[in-house]
Coordinates of C-alpha atoms in Angstrom, one line a residue:
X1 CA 131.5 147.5 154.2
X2 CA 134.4 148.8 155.9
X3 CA 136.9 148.2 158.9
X4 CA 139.0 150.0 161.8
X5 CA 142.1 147.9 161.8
X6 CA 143.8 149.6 164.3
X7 CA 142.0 152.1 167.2
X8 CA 142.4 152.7 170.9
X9 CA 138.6 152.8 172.1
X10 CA 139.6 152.5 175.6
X11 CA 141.8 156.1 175.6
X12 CA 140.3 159.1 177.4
X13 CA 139.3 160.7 174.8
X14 CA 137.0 158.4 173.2
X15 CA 135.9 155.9 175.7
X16 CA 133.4 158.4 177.2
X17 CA 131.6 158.7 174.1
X18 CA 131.5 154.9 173.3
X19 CA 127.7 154.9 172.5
X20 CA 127.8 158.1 170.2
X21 CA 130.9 156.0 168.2
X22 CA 129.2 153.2 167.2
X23 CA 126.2 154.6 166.4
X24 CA 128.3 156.5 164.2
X25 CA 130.1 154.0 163.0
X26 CA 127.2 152.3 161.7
X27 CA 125.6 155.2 159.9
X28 CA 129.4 155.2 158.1
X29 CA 129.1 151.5 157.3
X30 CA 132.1 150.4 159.6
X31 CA 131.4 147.1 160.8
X32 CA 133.9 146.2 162.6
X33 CA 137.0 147.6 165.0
X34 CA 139.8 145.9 166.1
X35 CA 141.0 147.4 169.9
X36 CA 144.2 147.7 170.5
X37 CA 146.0 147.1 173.8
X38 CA 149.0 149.3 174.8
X39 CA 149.7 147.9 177.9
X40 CA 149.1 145.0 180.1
X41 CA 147.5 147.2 182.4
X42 CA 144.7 148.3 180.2
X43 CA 144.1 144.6 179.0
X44 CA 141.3 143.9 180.8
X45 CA 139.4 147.4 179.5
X46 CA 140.5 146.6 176.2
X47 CA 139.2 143.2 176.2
X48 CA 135.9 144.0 177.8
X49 CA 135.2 145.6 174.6
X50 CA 135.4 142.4 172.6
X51 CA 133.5 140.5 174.9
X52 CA 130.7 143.3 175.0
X53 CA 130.9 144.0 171.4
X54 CA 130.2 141.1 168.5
X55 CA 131.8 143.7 166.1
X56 CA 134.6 144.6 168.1
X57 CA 138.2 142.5 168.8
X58 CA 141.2 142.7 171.0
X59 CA 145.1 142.5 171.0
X60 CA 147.1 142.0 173.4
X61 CA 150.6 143.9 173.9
X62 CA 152.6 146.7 175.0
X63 CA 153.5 149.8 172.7
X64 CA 157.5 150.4 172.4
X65 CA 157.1 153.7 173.6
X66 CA 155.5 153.1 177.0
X67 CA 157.8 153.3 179.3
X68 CA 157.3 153.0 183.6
X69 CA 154.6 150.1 183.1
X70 CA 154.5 146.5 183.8
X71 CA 157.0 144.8 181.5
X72 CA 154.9 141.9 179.9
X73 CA 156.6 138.5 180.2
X74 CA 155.8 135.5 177.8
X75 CA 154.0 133.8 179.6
X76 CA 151.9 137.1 180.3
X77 CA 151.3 137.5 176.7
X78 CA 150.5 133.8 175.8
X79 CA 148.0 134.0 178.8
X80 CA 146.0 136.8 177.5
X81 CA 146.6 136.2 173.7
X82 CA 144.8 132.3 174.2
X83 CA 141.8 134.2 175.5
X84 CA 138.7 134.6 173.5
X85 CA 138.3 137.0 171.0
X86 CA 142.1 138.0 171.2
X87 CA 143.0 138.1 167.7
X88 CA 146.5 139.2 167.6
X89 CA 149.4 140.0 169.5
X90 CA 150.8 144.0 169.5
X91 CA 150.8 146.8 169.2
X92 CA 154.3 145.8 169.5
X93 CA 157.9 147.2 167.5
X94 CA 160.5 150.0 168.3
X95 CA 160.2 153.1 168.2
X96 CA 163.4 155.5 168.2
X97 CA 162.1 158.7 167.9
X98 CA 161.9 160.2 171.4
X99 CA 165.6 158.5 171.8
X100 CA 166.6 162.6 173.4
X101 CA 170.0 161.9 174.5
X102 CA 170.1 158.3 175.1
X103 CA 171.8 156.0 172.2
X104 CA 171.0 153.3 170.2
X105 CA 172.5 151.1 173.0
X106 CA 170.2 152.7 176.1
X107 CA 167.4 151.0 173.7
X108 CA 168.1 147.2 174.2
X109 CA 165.0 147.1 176.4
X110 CA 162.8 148.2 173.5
X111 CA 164.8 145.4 171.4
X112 CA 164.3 142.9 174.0
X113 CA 160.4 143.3 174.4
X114 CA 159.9 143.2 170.8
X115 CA 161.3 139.8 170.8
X116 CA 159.1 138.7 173.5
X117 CA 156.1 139.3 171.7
X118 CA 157.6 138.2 168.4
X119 CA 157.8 134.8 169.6
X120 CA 154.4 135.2 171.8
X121 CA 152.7 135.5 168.5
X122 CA 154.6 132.5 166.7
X123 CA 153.7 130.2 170.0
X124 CA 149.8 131.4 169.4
X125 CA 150.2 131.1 165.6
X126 CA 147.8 134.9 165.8
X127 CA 149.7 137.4 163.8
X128 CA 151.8 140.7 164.9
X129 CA 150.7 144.3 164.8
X130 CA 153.9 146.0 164.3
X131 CA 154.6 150.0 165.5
X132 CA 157.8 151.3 163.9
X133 CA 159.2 155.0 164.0
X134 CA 162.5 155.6 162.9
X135 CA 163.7 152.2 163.2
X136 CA 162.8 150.3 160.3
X137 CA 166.1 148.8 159.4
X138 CA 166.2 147.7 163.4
X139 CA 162.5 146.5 163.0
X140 CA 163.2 144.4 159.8
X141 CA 166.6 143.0 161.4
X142 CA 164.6 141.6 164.3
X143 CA 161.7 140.6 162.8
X144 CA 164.1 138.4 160.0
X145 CA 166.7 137.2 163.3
X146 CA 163.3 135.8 164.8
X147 CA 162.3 133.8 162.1
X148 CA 159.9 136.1 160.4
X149 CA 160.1 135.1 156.7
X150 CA 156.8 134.5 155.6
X151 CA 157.4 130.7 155.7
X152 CA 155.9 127.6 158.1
X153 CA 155.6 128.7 161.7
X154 CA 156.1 132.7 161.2
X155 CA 153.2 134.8 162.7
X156 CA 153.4 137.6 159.8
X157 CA 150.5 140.6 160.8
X158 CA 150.7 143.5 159.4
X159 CA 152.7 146.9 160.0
X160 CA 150.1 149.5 161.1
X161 CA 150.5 153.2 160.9
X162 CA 152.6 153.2 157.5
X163 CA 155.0 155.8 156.8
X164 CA 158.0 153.8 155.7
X165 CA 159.6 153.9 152.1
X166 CA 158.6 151.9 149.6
X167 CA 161.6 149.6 150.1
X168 CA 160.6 149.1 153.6
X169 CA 157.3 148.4 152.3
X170 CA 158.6 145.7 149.8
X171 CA 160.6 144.1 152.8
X172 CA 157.7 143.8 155.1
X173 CA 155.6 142.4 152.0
X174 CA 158.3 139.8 151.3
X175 CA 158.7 138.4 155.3
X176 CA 154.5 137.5 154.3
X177 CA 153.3 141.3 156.0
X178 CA 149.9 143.1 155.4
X179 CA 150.6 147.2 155.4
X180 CA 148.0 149.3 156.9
X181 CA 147.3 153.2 156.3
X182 CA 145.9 155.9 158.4
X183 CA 144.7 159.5 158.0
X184 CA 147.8 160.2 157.2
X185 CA 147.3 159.5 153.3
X186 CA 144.8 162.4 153.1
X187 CA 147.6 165.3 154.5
X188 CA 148.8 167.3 152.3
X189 CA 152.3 166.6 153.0
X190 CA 152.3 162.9 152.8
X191 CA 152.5 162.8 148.7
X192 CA 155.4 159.9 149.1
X193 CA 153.0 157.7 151.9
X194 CA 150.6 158.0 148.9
X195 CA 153.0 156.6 146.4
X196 CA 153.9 153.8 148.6
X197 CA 150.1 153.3 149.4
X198 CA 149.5 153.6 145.5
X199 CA 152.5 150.5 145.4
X200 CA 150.9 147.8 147.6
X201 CA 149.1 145.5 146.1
X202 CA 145.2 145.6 146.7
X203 CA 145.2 141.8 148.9
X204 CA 147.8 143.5 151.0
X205 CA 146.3 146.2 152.7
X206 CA 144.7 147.4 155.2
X207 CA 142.9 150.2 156.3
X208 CA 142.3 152.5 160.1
X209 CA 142.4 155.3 162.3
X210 CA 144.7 154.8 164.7
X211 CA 141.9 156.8 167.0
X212 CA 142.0 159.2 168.3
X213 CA 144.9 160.5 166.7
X214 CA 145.7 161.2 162.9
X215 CA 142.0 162.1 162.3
X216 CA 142.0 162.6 158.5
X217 CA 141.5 165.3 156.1
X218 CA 138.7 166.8 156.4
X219 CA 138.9 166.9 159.9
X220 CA 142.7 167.0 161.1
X221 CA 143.5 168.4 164.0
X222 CA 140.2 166.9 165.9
X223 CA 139.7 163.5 167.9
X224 CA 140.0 160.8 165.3
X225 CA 137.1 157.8 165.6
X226 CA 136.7 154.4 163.6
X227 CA 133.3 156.1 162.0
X228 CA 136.4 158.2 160.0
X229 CA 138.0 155.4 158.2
X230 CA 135.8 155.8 155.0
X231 CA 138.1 158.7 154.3
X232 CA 140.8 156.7 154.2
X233 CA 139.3 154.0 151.6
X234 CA 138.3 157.4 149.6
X235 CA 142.0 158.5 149.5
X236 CA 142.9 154.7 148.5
X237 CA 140.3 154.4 146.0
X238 CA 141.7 157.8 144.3
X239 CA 144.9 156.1 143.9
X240 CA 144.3 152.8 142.8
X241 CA 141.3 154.3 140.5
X242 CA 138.5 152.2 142.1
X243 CA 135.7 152.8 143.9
X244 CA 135.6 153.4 147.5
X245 CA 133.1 150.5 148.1
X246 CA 135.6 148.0 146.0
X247 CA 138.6 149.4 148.8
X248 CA 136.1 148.8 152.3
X249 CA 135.2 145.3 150.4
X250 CA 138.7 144.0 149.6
X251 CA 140.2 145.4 153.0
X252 CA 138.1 144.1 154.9
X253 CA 138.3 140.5 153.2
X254 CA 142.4 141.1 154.3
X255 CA 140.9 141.7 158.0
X256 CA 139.6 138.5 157.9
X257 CA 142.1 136.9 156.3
X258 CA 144.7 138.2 158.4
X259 CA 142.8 138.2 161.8
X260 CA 141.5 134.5 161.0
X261 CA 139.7 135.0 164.9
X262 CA 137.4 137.7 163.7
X263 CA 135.6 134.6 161.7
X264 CA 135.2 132.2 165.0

């Protein structure tokens, strides 16, 4: 019924416990996981678990964030992205939030791998899972400079993690962009990600952990897993007054439709 969109099974704190997550996951009713790759180094980890797993698939990409590890070239990406059961190319985007004392300038590198995997993802025609943190209007301005309008030839994906205003929301919808929530929705504090999330329309969105961090409400603060992502559908369900079942149903039909490899 439902689906992880977005998790990092290969982190140390859940790879360990691999076994004990999908039996869990099954007693929950998530079916399926999509793995997400960081960095080129943990490609081949990351992929393993596709290839083990019939209900688990694999991107390829490096975070914005990570800094100090090999810088993926484009032929790096298309090599790894053409591989089976590598349905997507990410987590990619900028992320501005740890800038310290550098300036917006010092972040050209960030700028510059975004772009490589932007057009990685057109060349593959597999979509874009996109990371942004306090660089939306950045994000948008690439994304749009690339060729990303939702027209012939653009990749589209989906921006993962959402905690962007609603305007940044109708911008991603309009370049042909899926928008995916976390835990986040169930905290307390996050009353305008909830208007936003209330916003998007239903053949839109998508649903995940982002394990194992953001674990939601009612248990924040520990190690997030995919077998938690009910609790999101729950919070989504509240807001678009349907039931939870109707939410892991519909996202899940945007998986596949997004992820068009998860049906090969």
């Amino acid at each position: 019924m439902f689906t992880d969109s977005h998790c990092h099974l290969t982190f140390p704190e859940l790879v360990s416990s691999l076994e004990e997550i999908r039996l869990a996951m099954a007693a929950a009713q998530v079916e399926r996981a999509l793995c997400i790759c960081t960095t080129l180094e943990e490609f081949s980890e990351v992929h393993g678990l596709a290839m083990r797993y019939d209900n688990f698939w694999s991107t390829v990409g490096v975070h914005p964030d990570n800094e100090d590890v090999a810088e993926p070239t484009l032929e790096d990406l298309l090599q790894r992205g053409a591989l089976s059961r590598v349905v997507a190319v990410g987590e990619t985007g900028l992320d501005y939030y740890r800038l310290g004392t550098r300036t917006h300038a010092d972040m050209e590198w960030q700028r510059e791998r975004f772009r490589t995997h932007i057009r990685a993802a057109r060349q593959l025609g597999k979509p874009l899972v996109i990371h942004t943190r306090s660089a939306s209007d950045d994000t948008l301005a690439i994304l749009r400079e690339e060729g990303e309008n939702g027209g012939a030839g653009s990749a589209g994906g989906v921006f993962h993690c959402f905690t962007e205003s609603r305007e940044v929301a109708k911008a991603a919808l309009e370049m042909g962009f899926y928008i995916s929530f976390s835990g986040i929705l169930t905290f307390k504090t996050a009353q305008d990600i909830r208007d936003v999330a209330a916003w998007v329309p239903m053949d839109r969105l998508l649903i995940e952990t982002d394990s194992p961090y953001l674990a939601p409400v009612p248990f924040r603060g520990k190690t997030n897993n995919p077998s938690y992502v009910p609790y999101v559908a729950q919070q989504l369900a509240q807001l678009k007054g349907c039931s939870v079942e109707s939410i892991g149903d519909t996202t899940s039909r945007n998986f596949e439709q997004l992820f068009r490899g998860v049906n090969a």
